[in-house]
XYZ file of C-alpha atoms in Angstrom:
458
model
C -3.375 -20.127 -28.519
C -1.785 -21.388 -31.721
C 1.256 -23.729 -31.289
C 2.247 -23.140 -34.815
C 3.469 -19.716 -33.859
C 6.990 -18.692 -33.531
C 7.481 -16.821 -30.253
C 10.501 -14.624 -29.642
C 11.750 -13.680 -26.083
C 13.749 -10.622 -25.682
C 15.868 -11.296 -22.479
C 15.104 -14.962 -22.411
C 17.767 -15.812 -19.808
C 15.998 -14.693 -16.642
C 14.158 -17.163 -14.380
C 10.596 -15.797 -15.266
C 11.180 -15.581 -19.085
C 13.117 -18.798 -19.353
C 10.337 -20.556 -17.535
C 7.629 -19.452 -19.902
C 9.890 -20.193 -22.814
C 10.533 -23.658 -21.599
C 6.664 -24.500 -21.151
C 6.033 -23.138 -24.627
C 8.748 -25.215 -26.189
C 7.292 -28.395 -24.450
C 3.837 -27.328 -25.753
C 5.152 -27.370 -29.363
C 5.790 -23.639 -30.091
C 8.906 -22.602 -32.018
C 10.879 -20.534 -29.522
C 13.622 -18.138 -30.232
C 15.239 -15.528 -27.921
C 17.933 -13.244 -27.173
C 20.064 -12.140 -24.179
C 23.266 -10.347 -23.313
C 25.142 -13.559 -22.112
C 24.885 -17.190 -22.172
C 24.064 -18.998 -18.886
C 22.850 -22.180 -17.475
C 19.244 -21.427 -18.119
C 19.771 -20.524 -21.854
C 21.876 -23.631 -22.292
C 19.011 -25.760 -21.031
C 16.672 -24.080 -23.463
C 18.940 -24.674 -26.304
C 19.018 -28.383 -25.332
C 15.351 -28.324 -25.545
C 15.349 -27.010 -29.042
C 15.330 -23.202 -28.652
C 17.294 -20.963 -30.973
C 18.967 -18.302 -28.722
C 21.121 -15.332 -29.845
C 23.658 -13.627 -27.669
C 23.305 -9.980 -28.092
C 20.295 -7.961 -29.452
C 19.876 -7.101 -33.236
C 16.827 -6.117 -35.189
C 17.217 -9.111 -37.600
C 16.460 -11.602 -34.703
C 12.788 -10.724 -34.475
C 11.993 -11.086 -38.155
C 9.582 -13.933 -38.827
C 8.326 -14.084 -35.225
C 4.548 -14.154 -34.702
C 4.693 -12.884 -31.200
C 7.369 -10.972 -29.141
C 7.566 -11.334 -25.274
C 9.571 -8.953 -22.992
C 10.059 -8.492 -19.314
C 9.832 -5.417 -17.079
C 13.643 -5.159 -17.059
C 13.636 -4.348 -20.828
C 13.888 -0.785 -22.068
C 11.451 0.212 -24.970
C 14.366 1.516 -26.990
C 15.742 -2.031 -27.397
C 16.497 -2.581 -31.053
C 14.488 -5.794 -31.179
C 11.471 -4.088 -29.568
C 11.668 -1.228 -31.981
C 11.930 -3.651 -34.931
C 8.987 -5.602 -33.679
C 6.868 -2.404 -33.516
C 7.936 -1.421 -37.062
C 6.920 -4.895 -38.285
C 3.599 -4.679 -36.461
C 4.559 -7.938 -34.572
C 2.244 -8.134 -31.454
C 4.405 -7.522 -28.196
C 3.245 -8.987 -24.929
C 4.708 -8.579 -21.444
C 5.934 -11.650 -19.794
C 2.843 -11.632 -17.469
C 0.416 -11.351 -20.420
C 1.974 -14.454 -21.966
C 1.818 -16.267 -18.698
C -1.806 -15.099 -18.324
C -2.697 -16.869 -21.629
C -1.464 -20.068 -20.087
C -2.759 -19.688 -16.629
C -6.227 -18.249 -17.477
C -6.904 -21.055 -19.985
C -6.844 -23.889 -17.390
C -7.259 -24.180 -13.529
C -4.692 -21.466 -12.599
C -3.173 -21.622 -9.148
C -1.481 -18.167 -8.684
C 0.597 -17.312 -5.687
C 1.011 -13.678 -4.621
C 2.583 -11.982 -1.722
C 5.554 -9.975 -0.466
C 7.339 -13.145 0.576
C 7.061 -16.898 -0.038
C 5.931 -16.788 -3.612
C 8.714 -19.055 -4.987
C 8.743 -21.571 -2.164
C 4.980 -22.002 -1.975
C 4.544 -22.431 -5.707
C 7.406 -24.904 -5.660
C 5.835 -26.879 -2.868
C 2.487 -27.017 -4.817
C 4.186 -28.069 -7.987
C 6.304 -30.774 -6.241
C 3.310 -32.258 -4.401
C 1.269 -32.318 -7.667
C 4.056 -33.908 -9.509
C 4.572 -36.600 -6.792
C 0.884 -37.341 -6.679
C 0.761 -37.568 -10.496
C -1.503 -34.714 -11.138
C 0.976 -33.661 -13.921
C 0.687 -29.880 -13.462
C 2.094 -27.118 -15.783
C 4.326 -24.956 -13.614
C 6.197 -21.710 -14.083
C 8.330 -20.632 -11.071
C 10.808 -18.008 -10.314
C 13.275 -20.333 -8.790
C 14.620 -23.828 -9.547
C 12.878 -26.638 -7.452
C 15.966 -28.306 -5.955
C 14.359 -31.905 -6.151
C 13.392 -31.477 -9.812
C 16.187 -29.408 -11.236
C 14.042 -27.035 -13.217
C 11.649 -24.074 -12.731
C 9.070 -24.985 -15.340
C 7.136 -27.816 -17.046
C 4.354 -28.183 -19.489
C 2.098 -30.791 -17.928
C -0.937 -32.461 -19.368
C -3.086 -32.015 -16.238
C -5.700 -29.347 -15.594
C -3.599 -27.105 -13.334
C -1.155 -24.328 -14.024
C 0.870 -23.313 -11.009
C 2.696 -19.931 -11.213
C 3.905 -17.003 -9.135
C 1.872 -13.804 -9.347
C 4.190 -10.774 -9.172
C 2.845 -7.720 -7.418
C 6.046 -5.744 -7.848
C 4.982 -4.031 -11.102
C 1.244 -4.753 -11.000
C 1.511 -7.497 -13.518
C -0.447 -10.051 -11.311
C -3.622 -8.246 -12.409
C -3.489 -9.998 -15.684
C -4.426 -13.267 -13.940
C -7.855 -14.788 -13.377
C -6.898 -17.846 -11.292
C -8.996 -20.611 -9.912
C -6.989 -20.351 -6.718
C -5.529 -17.079 -5.808
C -3.133 -17.446 -2.830
C -1.962 -14.288 -0.777
C 0.795 -15.258 1.552
C 1.334 -11.585 3.077
C 1.126 -8.062 2.066
C 3.870 -5.619 2.877
C 5.074 -2.133 1.777
C 7.526 -3.077 -0.904
C 7.971 -1.974 -4.523
C 6.271 1.296 -3.698
C 8.234 3.095 -6.314
C 5.741 1.354 -8.826
C 2.690 2.588 -6.731
C 3.589 6.223 -6.467
C 4.984 5.542 -2.973
C 1.458 4.852 -1.687
C 0.940 1.640 0.175
C -2.897 1.942 -0.236
C -2.457 1.674 -3.948
C -0.569 -1.524 -3.499
C -3.267 -2.986 -1.164
C -5.923 -2.057 -3.600
C -4.057 -4.096 -6.263
C -4.193 -7.099 -4.004
C -7.942 -6.623 -3.500
C -8.361 -6.545 -7.259
C -6.226 -9.771 -7.616
C -8.332 -11.604 -5.079
C -11.538 -10.414 -6.704
C -10.313 -11.665 -10.034
C -10.332 -15.352 -8.850
C -12.851 -17.300 -11.108
C -16.517 -17.749 -9.945
C -15.888 -21.299 -9.032
C -12.589 -20.433 -7.370
C -11.248 -19.485 -4.074
C -8.813 -16.971 -2.547
C -6.513 -18.714 0.026
C -4.954 -16.205 2.471
C -2.984 -15.898 5.697
C -5.119 -14.985 8.655
C -2.035 -13.980 10.758
C -1.190 -11.131 8.424
C -2.919 -8.108 9.675
C -2.645 -6.330 6.219
C -4.262 -9.318 4.373
C -7.085 -9.570 6.845
C -7.775 -5.801 6.665
C -8.473 -6.298 3.007
C -10.994 -9.097 3.200
C -14.231 -6.987 3.763
C -13.474 -5.692 0.130
C -13.149 -9.379 -1.369
C -16.430 -10.461 -2.854
C -15.585 -14.150 -3.581
C -14.968 -17.194 -1.507
C -12.007 -17.030 0.956
C -10.196 -19.806 2.881
C -7.933 -18.681 5.737
C -5.002 -20.300 7.515
C -2.680 -19.424 10.404
C -1.072 -20.200 13.556
C -2.073 -17.285 15.919
C -5.584 -16.761 14.582
C -8.435 -18.507 16.552
C -10.881 -18.169 13.691
C -8.832 -19.291 10.596
C -10.347 -22.149 8.680
C -7.035 -24.054 8.875
C -4.817 -23.902 12.022
C -1.357 -25.300 12.719
C -0.684 -26.713 16.233
C 1.882 -28.796 18.043
C 4.614 -26.953 16.193
C 8.190 -28.059 16.327
C 10.862 -25.820 14.628
C 14.048 -27.632 14.246
C 17.456 -27.648 12.481
C 16.449 -27.438 8.798
C 13.075 -29.205 9.561
C 9.595 -28.361 10.838
C 6.689 -30.460 12.058
C 3.083 -29.583 12.962
C -0.447 -30.720 13.172
C -2.968 -29.382 10.530
C -6.512 -28.790 11.755
C -9.469 -27.921 9.607
C -12.440 -26.231 11.455
C -11.518 -28.020 14.630
C -10.962 -31.439 13.058
C -7.377 -32.877 13.048
C -6.335 -33.754 9.501
C -2.937 -35.081 10.522
C 0.755 -34.247 10.832
C 2.864 -32.423 8.344
C 6.792 -32.814 8.271
C 8.987 -30.538 6.350
C 12.558 -30.741 5.222
C 13.045 -27.033 5.231
C 13.443 -24.717 8.293
C 11.607 -21.840 9.825
C 8.193 -20.546 10.763
C 7.838 -18.831 7.368
C 8.111 -22.254 5.659
C 5.398 -23.532 7.887
C 3.148 -20.808 6.603
C 4.194 -21.460 3.076
C 3.413 -25.176 3.424
C -0.086 -24.527 4.874
C -1.018 -22.599 1.700
C 0.423 -25.355 -0.358
C -1.412 -28.092 1.501
C -4.788 -26.215 1.071
C -4.160 -25.751 -2.622
C -3.479 -29.329 -2.972
C -6.424 -30.406 -0.918
C -8.610 -28.130 -3.121
C -7.121 -29.885 -6.178
C -8.485 -33.167 -4.971
C -5.362 -34.770 -3.543
C -5.892 -36.582 -0.216
C -4.168 -35.237 2.996
C -2.220 -38.478 3.489
C -0.646 -38.245 -0.094
C 0.149 -34.450 0.395
C 1.870 -35.242 3.780
C 3.820 -38.052 2.083
C 4.927 -35.965 -0.818
C 5.665 -32.571 0.885
C 8.386 -34.000 3.201
C 10.395 -34.688 -0.023
C 10.530 -30.846 -0.705
C 14.135 -29.698 -0.130
C 13.756 -26.115 -1.093
C 14.058 -23.892 -4.117
C 17.347 -22.441 -5.397
C 18.433 -19.433 -3.421
C 15.871 -20.176 -0.568
C 17.909 -21.276 2.496
C 19.985 -23.247 0.167
C 22.823 -25.140 1.657
C 25.952 -24.525 -0.381
C 28.430 -26.378 1.798
C 28.903 -28.077 5.176
C 32.501 -28.922 6.180
C 34.171 -29.350 9.504
C 31.003 -28.127 11.329
C 31.048 -24.898 9.205
C 27.796 -24.320 7.233
C 27.413 -22.018 4.232
C 23.884 -21.006 3.189
C 22.499 -18.688 0.480
C 19.110 -17.015 0.566
C 17.301 -14.530 -1.703
C 16.097 -12.564 1.386
C 16.056 -8.856 0.309
C 13.358 -7.366 2.621
C 13.530 -6.745 6.357
C 10.917 -9.255 7.138
C 12.584 -12.053 5.045
C 15.992 -11.239 6.746
C 14.562 -11.571 10.135
C 12.819 -14.869 9.286
C 15.928 -16.276 7.524
C 18.275 -15.406 10.533
C 15.691 -16.859 12.911
C 15.576 -20.152 10.907
C 19.424 -20.178 10.865
C 19.344 -19.801 14.762
C 17.745 -23.131 14.995
C 20.968 -24.820 13.896
C 22.560 -23.625 17.224
C 25.521 -22.240 15.305
C 27.145 -18.829 15.394
C 25.539 -16.649 12.696
C 27.457 -14.558 10.384
C 24.964 -12.692 8.186
C 26.273 -11.090 4.932
C 23.637 -8.752 3.299
C 23.818 -7.087 -0.034
C 21.019 -4.351 -0.116
C 19.228 -4.240 -3.547
C 17.900 -1.029 -5.098
C 18.298 2.488 -3.799
C 14.509 2.942 -3.777
C 13.906 -0.168 -1.575
C 16.745 0.849 0.786
C 15.164 4.386 0.885
C 11.696 3.307 1.664
C 12.722 0.614 4.245
C 15.866 1.955 5.753
C 14.659 1.935 9.264
C 13.119 -1.536 9.011
C 16.361 -2.842 7.550
C 18.269 -1.329 10.416
C 16.158 -3.404 12.959
C 16.268 -6.784 11.074
C 19.576 -8.108 12.309
C 19.266 -8.575 16.079
C 19.544 -12.309 16.037
C 22.809 -12.433 14.083
C 26.089 -12.757 15.942
C 27.986 -10.751 13.254
C 26.655 -8.586 10.509
C 28.455 -7.549 7.182
C 26.778 -5.226 4.849
C 28.061 -4.711 1.228
C 27.537 -1.780 -1.171
C 24.002 -1.390 -2.646
C 23.447 -3.577 -5.693
C 21.628 -1.491 -8.178
C 20.047 -2.547 -11.487
C 21.209 -0.694 -14.604
C 19.562 2.629 -14.905
C 18.491 3.170 -11.383
C 19.497 6.589 -10.051
C 21.386 6.844 -6.796
C 19.381 8.575 -3.998
C 21.511 11.141 -1.955
C 22.108 9.905 1.584
C 21.018 6.278 0.823
C 24.278 4.369 1.362
C 25.317 1.120 2.903
C 27.501 3.132 5.286
C 24.399 4.904 6.589
C 22.518 1.559 6.850
C 25.405 0.193 9.066
C 25.316 3.182 11.215
C 21.596 2.652 11.892
C 21.909 -1.215 12.372
C 24.674 -0.452 15.040
C 22.120 1.851 16.705
C 18.944 -0.277 16.318
C 19.821 -3.979 16.269
C 23.347 -5.171 16.129
C 26.432 -3.383 17.453
C 28.587 -5.884 15.406
C 27.577 -4.636 11.964
C 30.269 -3.632 9.512
C 30.530 -2.259 5.978
C 32.669 -4.205 3.514
C 32.001 -2.590 0.103
C 32.730 -5.449 -2.334
C 32.362 -9.258 -2.555
C 36.099 -9.542 -2.653
C 36.380 -7.627 0.524
C 33.907 -9.985 2.134
C 35.771 -13.129 0.990
C 39.163 -11.679 2.140
C 37.640 -11.005 5.592
C 35.864 -14.360 6.034
C 38.110 -17.019 4.328
C 40.939 -16.970 6.868
C 38.740 -16.827 10.033
C 35.569 -18.823 9.667
C 35.780 -21.785 12.186
C 33.833 -24.947 13.286
C 30.491 -23.882 14.754
C 29.992 -20.922 12.268
C 27.176 -20.484 9.902
C 27.745 -17.975 7.104
C 24.504 -16.859 5.335
C 24.625 -14.617 2.239
C 21.457 -12.713 1.660
C 20.228 -10.436 -1.070
C 18.459 -10.292 -4.496
C 21.749 -9.312 -6.342
C 24.882 -11.266 -6.951
C 26.013 -11.810 -3.330
C 25.345 -15.574 -3.830
C 28.825 -15.696 -5.526
C 30.423 -15.081 -2.126
C 28.533 -18.073 -0.725
C 29.664 -20.414 -3.567
C 33.307 -19.094 -3.252
C 33.299 -19.703 0.490
C 31.737 -23.193 0.068
C 34.307 -24.227 -2.685
C 37.175 -23.069 -0.515
C 35.881 -25.158 2.425
C 35.542 -28.247 0.222
C 39.024 -27.793 -1.101
C 40.442 -27.192 2.330
């Protein structure tokens, strides 16, 4: 890697792209980039010294030594075409990240759920314990106010994205797999076995001196281990044979506590300032990774309690007059169930507002989505949020999903097509004791912010 290079990012404003751009800026690279609109992340990069253009033109790539793009970019983008014409090397975001992660002791977190939270926990603990890691995360760590940093230490902490297979560029020192589920199958020919084979390859790509850290309570993960050739550490709650086991579990209102045991030996108590059993699992993976990095259990326990979540991960937007508004990225049936379950621990009446994302995901998981809302007191489903260019699938609609939810898990489900419809419905009637939780990978968070702002003004 040559820090005298100028690196140009096409679509620099996304979480993943902006995180790599920020790290490269801090390492001393000249960074330029373009995106369709200015936003908070691009403003932060400009403040760090990046040159960012709004809109895409061929002229903007001239003089670049390297061009980086994301999966969302079309190959007919004018800047991509110009980079090809000028014979400038073009790398996918994951290939650029691989250059950073594979050079040092990479800690790569893969899995259908929990990647952002687990990587954020690891990064925060390492920061608090003065390990000075480099980290590149798909969501802002609430305590720190950023999603990326170029550290001087040995470790690079990053999410490993299975959705498009790009995690296979990584050869980490620690390869964490939180869980394996049938998602993003449109990128695997609709074949879950192909996705599972990719996870096996990811685990087998850990360095010779490295380790795979995996959840023993996930049946899909455990089924893959006979094909993994390197060292594996397991963790769990239900498993009797896992290397690390959590006991004495207390799931409270926006907090968790448990005892961590290693091969029958009590290490001590972990307390979390985030809710839900899923965060217990995330924290177990984080604790093990930090132990492997040479941090004492006592220091880890002292640091991890300071973690207050990542942006859009059970993020409290407002709490006024005993009304609580929370936003979460949950966009998969398992995540929805886990998020609603965590919300129930507050003792409030749960109004779940879900915006499905992608026709393909809704098609593949329609039945599972229909069974995910049983613990909510009320369910509102908006129209499907579809990225540009995705084709609608006949018969896959929010109205159909609501019909199935009513049949399979919650008779109180309704379809309100737009964000404006949801706000008009909820604003006048939410009352003390209610918890409104907006969920989805699209722009449903805007409803949560609008509700929270309205409550604060009220």
